[in-house]
Each structure stands twice: as structure tokens, then as C-alpha cells.
Amino acid sequence: MNEAEERLGTFPYIIGGASFIPGIGILFGIVAIIWGLVTNKLGGKKLAVIGASGIALSVILYSSLFYFGFVQRGGVYDDLRTQLSKNTITSLVQSIEFYKVQNGKYPDSLEILQKSLPENSMVFVYDPTDVQMGRQPRYFHYELIDDGHYYLLGVGADAKPYTSDDILPNIEAKSDSNIGFKVNGGSKKAL
């Protein structure tokens, strides 16, 4: 039997099969493609196709995850972003109140609050429901009413404050409360 009629062994096909592992499989796919194209043994082209198919699977998988997570509106991912936004904005109220304790007044804007936070702080001032790529993230809507009160909300999918899709902190806004967070009369009640 000469070299041209010799078949590939099992190991190259194991490498080709490993190309179907999402992410890291791309490296195995590249190896399988190169090995399949360089070898003179029978099955080389088949090995290259297997490697390319594994890479294609990773590309399709990650592209669809990106689409459903960042581009598509509606569905389960919007619900998850809304819940994340509610949790984030609730912790933001605590940071705003702590800012007042430290500085004697509420911040004029969320930008000022963000600059006052320590480096690598886990307090987020950006609204996670804003999923548009290629631009500056959107801050939560923060409006200082007077020296002792403020509005804070996520503007939701319509990007307009004081509408029915607003996301409010999970804090009960009482009239006799010591915190300055207030629910605008035009927006929905805090949950």
C-alpha cells in the first residue's frame, strides 16, 4: 500500500470531533482543517470538512446568543434585563443615600455620584435595559427635586421617563420616610 492510499487514523477524527466543543473547539477545528488539507492520506478532505463544521457550529451558537441577548427585543431576555435593572437601581438608592450622609446633600447627577465612588466599586449607575451597541451606556433617570428628595427610575424600553414601562427601585416610598427617594405621581407605584 502506498502513502496516497493509506487512511487517516482515529486520532485526527477525535481532533475533528473536538471542534464541536463551543469556543475552544475553534482551535481544534483549525488544526483539523490544516491537517486535512496538508495530508495525502484518504479522508483528509473529510477531516477538513468536519473541522470547518465544528467552527461553523461555534459561530452560529455564539452569534445567536449575541442576537438574543443584545439585539432582539421582547421575550425572556428583556424580562431578565428588567429584573437586573430593578436589583441594580435598588442598590443605587443605597449609594445615593450614603452619598448624602457623607456630603450633606444629594448628588446633582449620577455622573457626580459615579465619580465619588471608589475605584472598582460594584455600584452601577447605568441602566442594563439599554442594549444598544456602539454608544455610551444610558444612565438611570435621576432627577433632584429639592435638597431632600429625588426621583430615580429606569426608563424601560421606550427610553422615556414617567411612562408605564418605568422600572422603579424595590423600596416602599413613604411620606414619613427618612430617605429622599420619591415616586413621581405620573409614574407607576414602587413595588
PDB file of C-alpha atoms in Angstrom:
ATOM      1  CA  MET A   1       0.000   0.000   0.000  1.00  0.00           C
ATOM      2  CA  ASN A   2       1.479   3.370  -0.912  1.00  0.00           C
ATOM      3  CA  GLU A   3       1.147   6.577   1.120  1.00  0.00           C
ATOM      4  CA  ALA A   4      -1.660   8.027  -1.048  1.00  0.00           C
ATOM      5  CA  GLU A   5      -3.915   5.024  -0.345  1.00  0.00           C
ATOM      6  CA  GLU A   6      -3.210   4.990   3.390  1.00  0.00           C
ATOM      7  CA  ARG A   7      -6.146   6.077   5.568  1.00  0.00           C
ATOM      8  CA  LEU A   8      -6.115   8.572   8.410  1.00  0.00           C
ATOM      9  CA  GLY A   9      -6.141   7.017  11.868  1.00  0.00           C
ATOM     10  CA  THR A  10      -8.647   7.646  14.652  1.00  0.00           C
ATOM     11  CA  PHE A  11      -6.760  10.456  16.380  1.00  0.00           C
ATOM     12  CA  PRO A  12      -7.273  13.064  13.607  1.00  0.00           C
ATOM     13  CA  TYR A  13     -11.020  12.390  13.727  1.00  0.00           C
ATOM     14  CA  ILE A  14     -11.008  12.838  17.505  1.00  0.00           C
ATOM     15  CA  ILE A  15      -9.405  16.247  16.918  1.00  0.00           C
ATOM     16  CA  GLY A  16     -12.060  16.963  14.286  1.00  0.00           C
ATOM     17  CA  GLY A  17     -14.823  15.898  16.682  1.00  0.00           C
ATOM     18  CA  ALA A  18     -13.387  18.159  19.391  1.00  0.00           C
ATOM     19  CA  SER A  19     -14.038  21.090  17.041  1.00  0.00           C
ATOM     20  CA  PHE A  20     -17.712  20.817  18.015  1.00  0.00           C
ATOM     21  CA  ILE A  21     -16.944  21.952  21.570  1.00  0.00           C
ATOM     22  CA  PRO A  22     -18.262  25.546  21.722  1.00  0.00           C
ATOM     23  CA  GLY A  23     -15.498  28.145  21.937  1.00  0.00           C
ATOM     24  CA  ILE A  24     -12.336  26.119  22.427  1.00  0.00           C
ATOM     25  CA  GLY A  25     -13.396  23.830  19.580  1.00  0.00           C
ATOM     26  CA  ILE A  26     -12.407  26.546  17.123  1.00  0.00           C
ATOM     27  CA  LEU A  27      -8.742  25.771  17.827  1.00  0.00           C
ATOM     28  CA  PHE A  28      -9.339  22.054  17.263  1.00  0.00           C
ATOM     29  CA  GLY A  29     -11.243  22.921  14.075  1.00  0.00           C
ATOM     30  CA  ILE A  30      -8.340  24.930  12.712  1.00  0.00           C
ATOM     31  CA  VAL A  31      -5.968  22.054  13.469  1.00  0.00           C
ATOM     32  CA  ALA A  32      -8.343  19.593  11.786  1.00  0.00           C
ATOM     33  CA  ILE A  33      -8.699  21.775   8.679  1.00  0.00           C
ATOM     34  CA  ILE A  34      -4.948  22.238   8.314  1.00  0.00           C
ATOM     35  CA  TRP A  35      -4.270  18.551   8.995  1.00  0.00           C
ATOM     36  CA  GLY A  36      -6.943  17.519   6.496  1.00  0.00           C
ATOM     37  CA  LEU A  37      -5.667  19.806   3.744  1.00  0.00           C
ATOM     38  CA  VAL A  38      -1.974  19.015   4.241  1.00  0.00           C
ATOM     39  CA  THR A  39      -2.191  15.223   4.450  1.00  0.00           C
ATOM     40  CA  ASN A  40      -2.078  12.965   1.419  1.00  0.00           C
ATOM     41  CA  LYS A  41      -3.941  10.186   3.202  1.00  0.00           C
ATOM     42  CA  LEU A  42      -7.516   9.153   2.400  1.00  0.00           C
ATOM     43  CA  GLY A  43     -10.061  11.026   4.489  1.00  0.00           C
ATOM     44  CA  GLY A  44      -8.104  14.275   4.616  1.00  0.00           C
ATOM     45  CA  LYS A  45     -10.819  16.314   2.930  1.00  0.00           C
ATOM     46  CA  LYS A  46     -13.434  14.718   5.205  1.00  0.00           C
ATOM     47  CA  LEU A  47     -11.367  15.753   8.241  1.00  0.00           C
ATOM     48  CA  ALA A  48     -11.183  19.327   6.923  1.00  0.00           C
ATOM     49  CA  VAL A  49     -14.977  19.400   6.445  1.00  0.00           C
ATOM     50  CA  ILE A  50     -15.512  18.085   9.999  1.00  0.00           C
ATOM     51  CA  GLY A  51     -13.210  20.812  11.377  1.00  0.00           C
ATOM     52  CA  ALA A  52     -14.976  23.518   9.357  1.00  0.00           C
ATOM     53  CA  SER A  53     -18.374  22.232  10.518  1.00  0.00           C
ATOM     54  CA  GLY A  54     -17.281  22.448  14.150  1.00  0.00           C
ATOM     55  CA  ILE A  55     -16.122  26.036  13.684  1.00  0.00           C
ATOM     56  CA  ALA A  56     -19.410  26.869  11.928  1.00  0.00           C
ATOM     57  CA  LEU A  57     -21.335  25.468  14.905  1.00  0.00           C
ATOM     58  CA  SER A  58     -19.440  27.749  17.317  1.00  0.00           C
ATOM     59  CA  VAL A  59     -20.009  30.770  15.090  1.00  0.00           C
ATOM     60  CA  ILE A  60     -23.743  30.042  14.791  1.00  0.00           C
ATOM     61  CA  LEU A  61     -24.090  29.346  18.519  1.00  0.00           C
ATOM     62  CA  TYR A  62     -22.314  32.499  19.676  1.00  0.00           C
ATOM     63  CA  SER A  63     -23.978  34.652  17.024  1.00  0.00           C
ATOM     64  CA  SER A  64     -27.416  33.513  18.138  1.00  0.00           C
ATOM     65  CA  LEU A  65     -26.549  34.100  21.811  1.00  0.00           C
ATOM     66  CA  PHE A  66     -25.375  37.610  20.925  1.00  0.00           C
ATOM     67  CA  TYR A  67     -28.531  38.275  18.905  1.00  0.00           C
ATOM     68  CA  PHE A  68     -30.953  37.042  21.567  1.00  0.00           C
ATOM     69  CA  GLY A  69     -29.029  38.694  24.395  1.00  0.00           C
ATOM     70  CA  PHE A  70     -28.273  42.113  22.907  1.00  0.00           C
ATOM     71  CA  VAL A  71     -30.311  42.769  19.772  1.00  0.00           C
ATOM     72  CA  GLN A  72     -33.715  41.097  19.996  1.00  0.00           C
ATOM     73  CA  ARG A  73     -36.348  42.976  21.977  1.00  0.00           C
ATOM     74  CA  GLY A  74     -39.099  41.125  23.810  1.00  0.00           C
ATOM     75  CA  GLY A  75     -39.054  37.714  25.376  1.00  0.00           C
ATOM     76  CA  VAL A  76     -37.213  36.182  28.275  1.00  0.00           C
ATOM     77  CA  TYR A  77     -34.029  38.246  27.901  1.00  0.00           C
ATOM     78  CA  ASP A  78     -35.942  41.511  28.312  1.00  0.00           C
ATOM     79  CA  ASP A  79     -37.506  40.108  31.477  1.00  0.00           C
ATOM     80  CA  LEU A  80     -34.056  39.205  32.787  1.00  0.00           C
ATOM     81  CA  ARG A  81     -32.684  42.656  31.945  1.00  0.00           C
ATOM     82  CA  THR A  82     -35.679  44.234  33.696  1.00  0.00           C
ATOM     83  CA  GLN A  83     -35.055  42.173  36.843  1.00  0.00           C
ATOM     84  CA  LEU A  84     -31.360  43.059  36.751  1.00  0.00           C
ATOM     85  CA  SER A  85     -32.292  46.712  36.339  1.00  0.00           C
ATOM     86  CA  LYS A  86     -34.635  46.535  39.358  1.00  0.00           C
ATOM     87  CA  ASN A  87     -31.902  44.978  41.516  1.00  0.00           C
ATOM     88  CA  THR A  88     -29.300  47.475  40.306  1.00  0.00           C
ATOM     89  CA  ILE A  89     -31.481  50.534  40.846  1.00  0.00           C
ATOM     90  CA  THR A  90     -32.446  49.341  44.341  1.00  0.00           C
ATOM     91  CA  SER A  91     -28.776  49.178  45.359  1.00  0.00           C
ATOM     92  CA  LEU A  92     -28.230  52.563  43.697  1.00  0.00           C
ATOM     93  CA  VAL A  93     -30.710  54.152  46.130  1.00  0.00           C
ATOM     94  CA  GLN A  94     -28.497  52.978  48.996  1.00  0.00           C
ATOM     95  CA  SER A  95     -25.453  54.577  47.355  1.00  0.00           C
ATOM     96  CA  ILE A  96     -27.309  57.853  46.819  1.00  0.00           C
ATOM     97  CA  GLU A  97     -28.391  57.901  50.463  1.00  0.00           C
ATOM     98  CA  PHE A  98     -24.827  57.112  51.596  1.00  0.00           C
ATOM     99  CA  TYR A  99     -23.571  59.983  49.403  1.00  0.00           C
ATOM    100  CA  LYS A 100     -25.919  62.310  51.283  1.00  0.00           C
ATOM    101  CA  VAL A 101     -24.639  61.058  54.644  1.00  0.00           C
ATOM    102  CA  GLN A 102     -21.047  61.709  53.549  1.00  0.00           C
ATOM    103  CA  ASN A 103     -21.609  65.031  51.749  1.00  0.00           C
ATOM    104  CA  GLY A 104     -24.657  66.551  53.480  1.00  0.00           C
ATOM    105  CA  LYS A 105     -26.624  66.729  50.234  1.00  0.00           C
ATOM    106  CA  TYR A 106     -27.772  64.520  47.390  1.00  0.00           C
ATOM    107  CA  PRO A 107     -25.627  64.418  44.248  1.00  0.00           C
ATOM    108  CA  ASP A 108     -26.663  66.764  41.454  1.00  0.00           C
ATOM    109  CA  SER A 109     -26.356  63.917  38.936  1.00  0.00           C
ATOM    110  CA  LEU A 110     -25.452  60.259  38.685  1.00  0.00           C
ATOM    111  CA  GLU A 111     -22.216  61.283  36.967  1.00  0.00           C
ATOM    112  CA  ILE A 112     -21.178  63.108  40.142  1.00  0.00           C
ATOM    113  CA  LEU A 113     -22.157  60.096  42.245  1.00  0.00           C
ATOM    114  CA  GLN A 114     -20.147  57.801  39.968  1.00  0.00           C
ATOM    115  CA  LYS A 115     -17.045  59.998  40.267  1.00  0.00           C
ATOM    116  CA  SER A 116     -17.324  59.916  44.066  1.00  0.00           C
ATOM    117  CA  LEU A 117     -17.354  56.117  44.200  1.00  0.00           C
ATOM    118  CA  PRO A 118     -14.158  54.226  44.982  1.00  0.00           C
ATOM    119  CA  GLU A 119     -12.252  52.623  42.133  1.00  0.00           C
ATOM    120  CA  ASN A 120     -13.640  49.177  41.201  1.00  0.00           C
ATOM    121  CA  SER A 121     -16.905  49.924  43.007  1.00  0.00           C
ATOM    122  CA  MET A 122     -19.721  47.441  42.444  1.00  0.00           C
ATOM    123  CA  VAL A 123     -22.320  50.229  42.264  1.00  0.00           C
ATOM    124  CA  PHE A 124     -23.675  50.647  38.749  1.00  0.00           C
ATOM    125  CA  VAL A 125     -25.324  53.850  37.542  1.00  0.00           C
ATOM    126  CA  TYR A 126     -26.117  52.570  34.046  1.00  0.00           C
ATOM    127  CA  ASP A 127     -29.452  51.045  33.071  1.00  0.00           C
ATOM    128  CA  PRO A 128     -28.973  47.392  31.981  1.00  0.00           C
ATOM    129  CA  THR A 129     -32.144  47.504  29.859  1.00  0.00           C
ATOM    130  CA  ASP A 130     -30.280  49.728  27.396  1.00  0.00           C
ATOM    131  CA  VAL A 131     -28.773  47.198  24.975  1.00  0.00           C
ATOM    132  CA  GLN A 132     -27.835  49.369  22.013  1.00  0.00           C
ATOM    133  CA  MET A 133     -24.292  48.640  20.916  1.00  0.00           C
ATOM    134  CA  GLY A 134     -21.656  51.150  19.926  1.00  0.00           C
ATOM    135  CA  ARG A 135     -22.631  54.056  22.157  1.00  0.00           C
ATOM    136  CA  GLN A 136     -22.260  55.272  25.721  1.00  0.00           C
ATOM    137  CA  PRO A 137     -24.465  53.326  28.168  1.00  0.00           C
ATOM    138  CA  ARG A 138     -27.589  55.115  29.375  1.00  0.00           C
ATOM    139  CA  TYR A 139     -27.691  56.335  32.962  1.00  0.00           C
ATOM    140  CA  PHE A 140     -30.734  55.649  35.084  1.00  0.00           C
ATOM    141  CA  HIS A 141     -33.072  58.638  35.123  1.00  0.00           C
ATOM    142  CA  TYR A 142     -32.169  60.683  38.202  1.00  0.00           C
ATOM    143  CA  GLU A 143     -33.862  63.977  38.956  1.00  0.00           C
ATOM    144  CA  LEU A 144     -33.099  66.052  42.038  1.00  0.00           C
ATOM    145  CA  ILE A 145     -36.406  67.614  43.187  1.00  0.00           C
ATOM    146  CA  ASP A 146     -35.105  69.685  46.082  1.00  0.00           C
ATOM    147  CA  ASP A 147     -32.470  69.426  48.807  1.00  0.00           C
ATOM    148  CA  GLY A 148     -34.169  66.429  50.385  1.00  0.00           C
ATOM    149  CA  HIS A 149     -35.859  64.483  47.573  1.00  0.00           C
ATOM    150  CA  TYR A 150     -35.181  62.920  44.205  1.00  0.00           C
ATOM    151  CA  TYR A 151     -36.731  60.714  41.537  1.00  0.00           C
ATOM    152  CA  LEU A 152     -34.849  57.644  40.356  1.00  0.00           C
ATOM    153  CA  LEU A 153     -36.066  55.211  37.725  1.00  0.00           C
ATOM    154  CA  GLY A 154     -35.121  53.101  34.748  1.00  0.00           C
ATOM    155  CA  VAL A 155     -36.819  54.422  31.641  1.00  0.00           C
ATOM    156  CA  GLY A 156     -37.589  50.988  30.179  1.00  0.00           C
ATOM    157  CA  ALA A 157     -37.804  50.016  26.519  1.00  0.00           C
ATOM    158  CA  ASP A 158     -39.423  53.266  25.345  1.00  0.00           C
ATOM    159  CA  ALA A 159     -36.491  55.316  26.781  1.00  0.00           C
ATOM    160  CA  LYS A 160     -38.938  57.902  28.168  1.00  0.00           C
ATOM    161  CA  PRO A 161     -39.249  58.672  31.881  1.00  0.00           C
ATOM    162  CA  TYR A 162     -42.581  58.650  33.740  1.00  0.00           C
ATOM    163  CA  THR A 163     -44.322  56.140  31.466  1.00  0.00           C
ATOM    164  CA  SER A 164     -45.915  52.773  32.188  1.00  0.00           C
ATOM    165  CA  ASP A 165     -42.755  50.735  31.490  1.00  0.00           C
ATOM    166  CA  ASP A 166     -40.574  52.557  34.033  1.00  0.00           C
ATOM    167  CA  ILE A 167     -38.506  50.442  36.394  1.00  0.00           C
ATOM    168  CA  LEU A 168     -38.551  51.614  39.974  1.00  0.00           C
ATOM    169  CA  PRO A 169     -36.424  50.594  42.946  1.00  0.00           C
ATOM    170  CA  ASN A 170     -37.865  47.893  45.152  1.00  0.00           C
ATOM    171  CA  ILE A 171     -38.330  50.358  48.003  1.00  0.00           C
ATOM    172  CA  GLU A 172     -41.541  51.397  49.651  1.00  0.00           C
ATOM    173  CA  ALA A 173     -41.786  55.178  49.288  1.00  0.00           C
ATOM    174  CA  LYS A 174     -43.464  56.510  52.445  1.00  0.00           C
ATOM    175  CA  SER A 175     -44.272  60.131  53.076  1.00  0.00           C
ATOM    176  CA  ASP A 176     -42.701  59.978  56.567  1.00  0.00           C
ATOM    177  CA  SER A 177     -39.580  58.115  55.398  1.00  0.00           C
ATOM    178  CA  ASN A 178     -36.066  59.378  56.083  1.00  0.00           C
ATOM    179  CA  ILE A 179     -34.901  58.565  52.573  1.00  0.00           C
ATOM    180  CA  GLY A 180     -35.190  61.076  49.771  1.00  0.00           C
ATOM    181  CA  PHE A 181     -36.407  58.696  47.066  1.00  0.00           C
ATOM    182  CA  LYS A 182     -39.880  59.684  45.887  1.00  0.00           C
ATOM    183  CA  VAL A 183     -42.219  58.149  43.370  1.00  0.00           C
ATOM    184  CA  ASN A 184     -43.379  60.654  40.770  1.00  0.00           C
ATOM    185  CA  GLY A 185     -47.169  60.986  40.712  1.00  0.00           C
ATOM    186  CA  GLY A 186     -47.154  60.289  36.961  1.00  0.00           C
ATOM    187  CA  SER A 187     -45.206  57.049  37.198  1.00  0.00           C
ATOM    188  CA  LYS A 188     -46.271  53.658  38.470  1.00  0.00           C
ATOM    189  CA  LYS A 189     -46.058  52.836  42.164  1.00  0.00           C
ATOM    190  CA  ALA A 190     -42.908  51.349  43.672  1.00  0.00           C
ATOM    191  CA  LEU A 191     -43.190  47.611  44.082  1.00  0.00           C
TER     192      LEU A 191
END
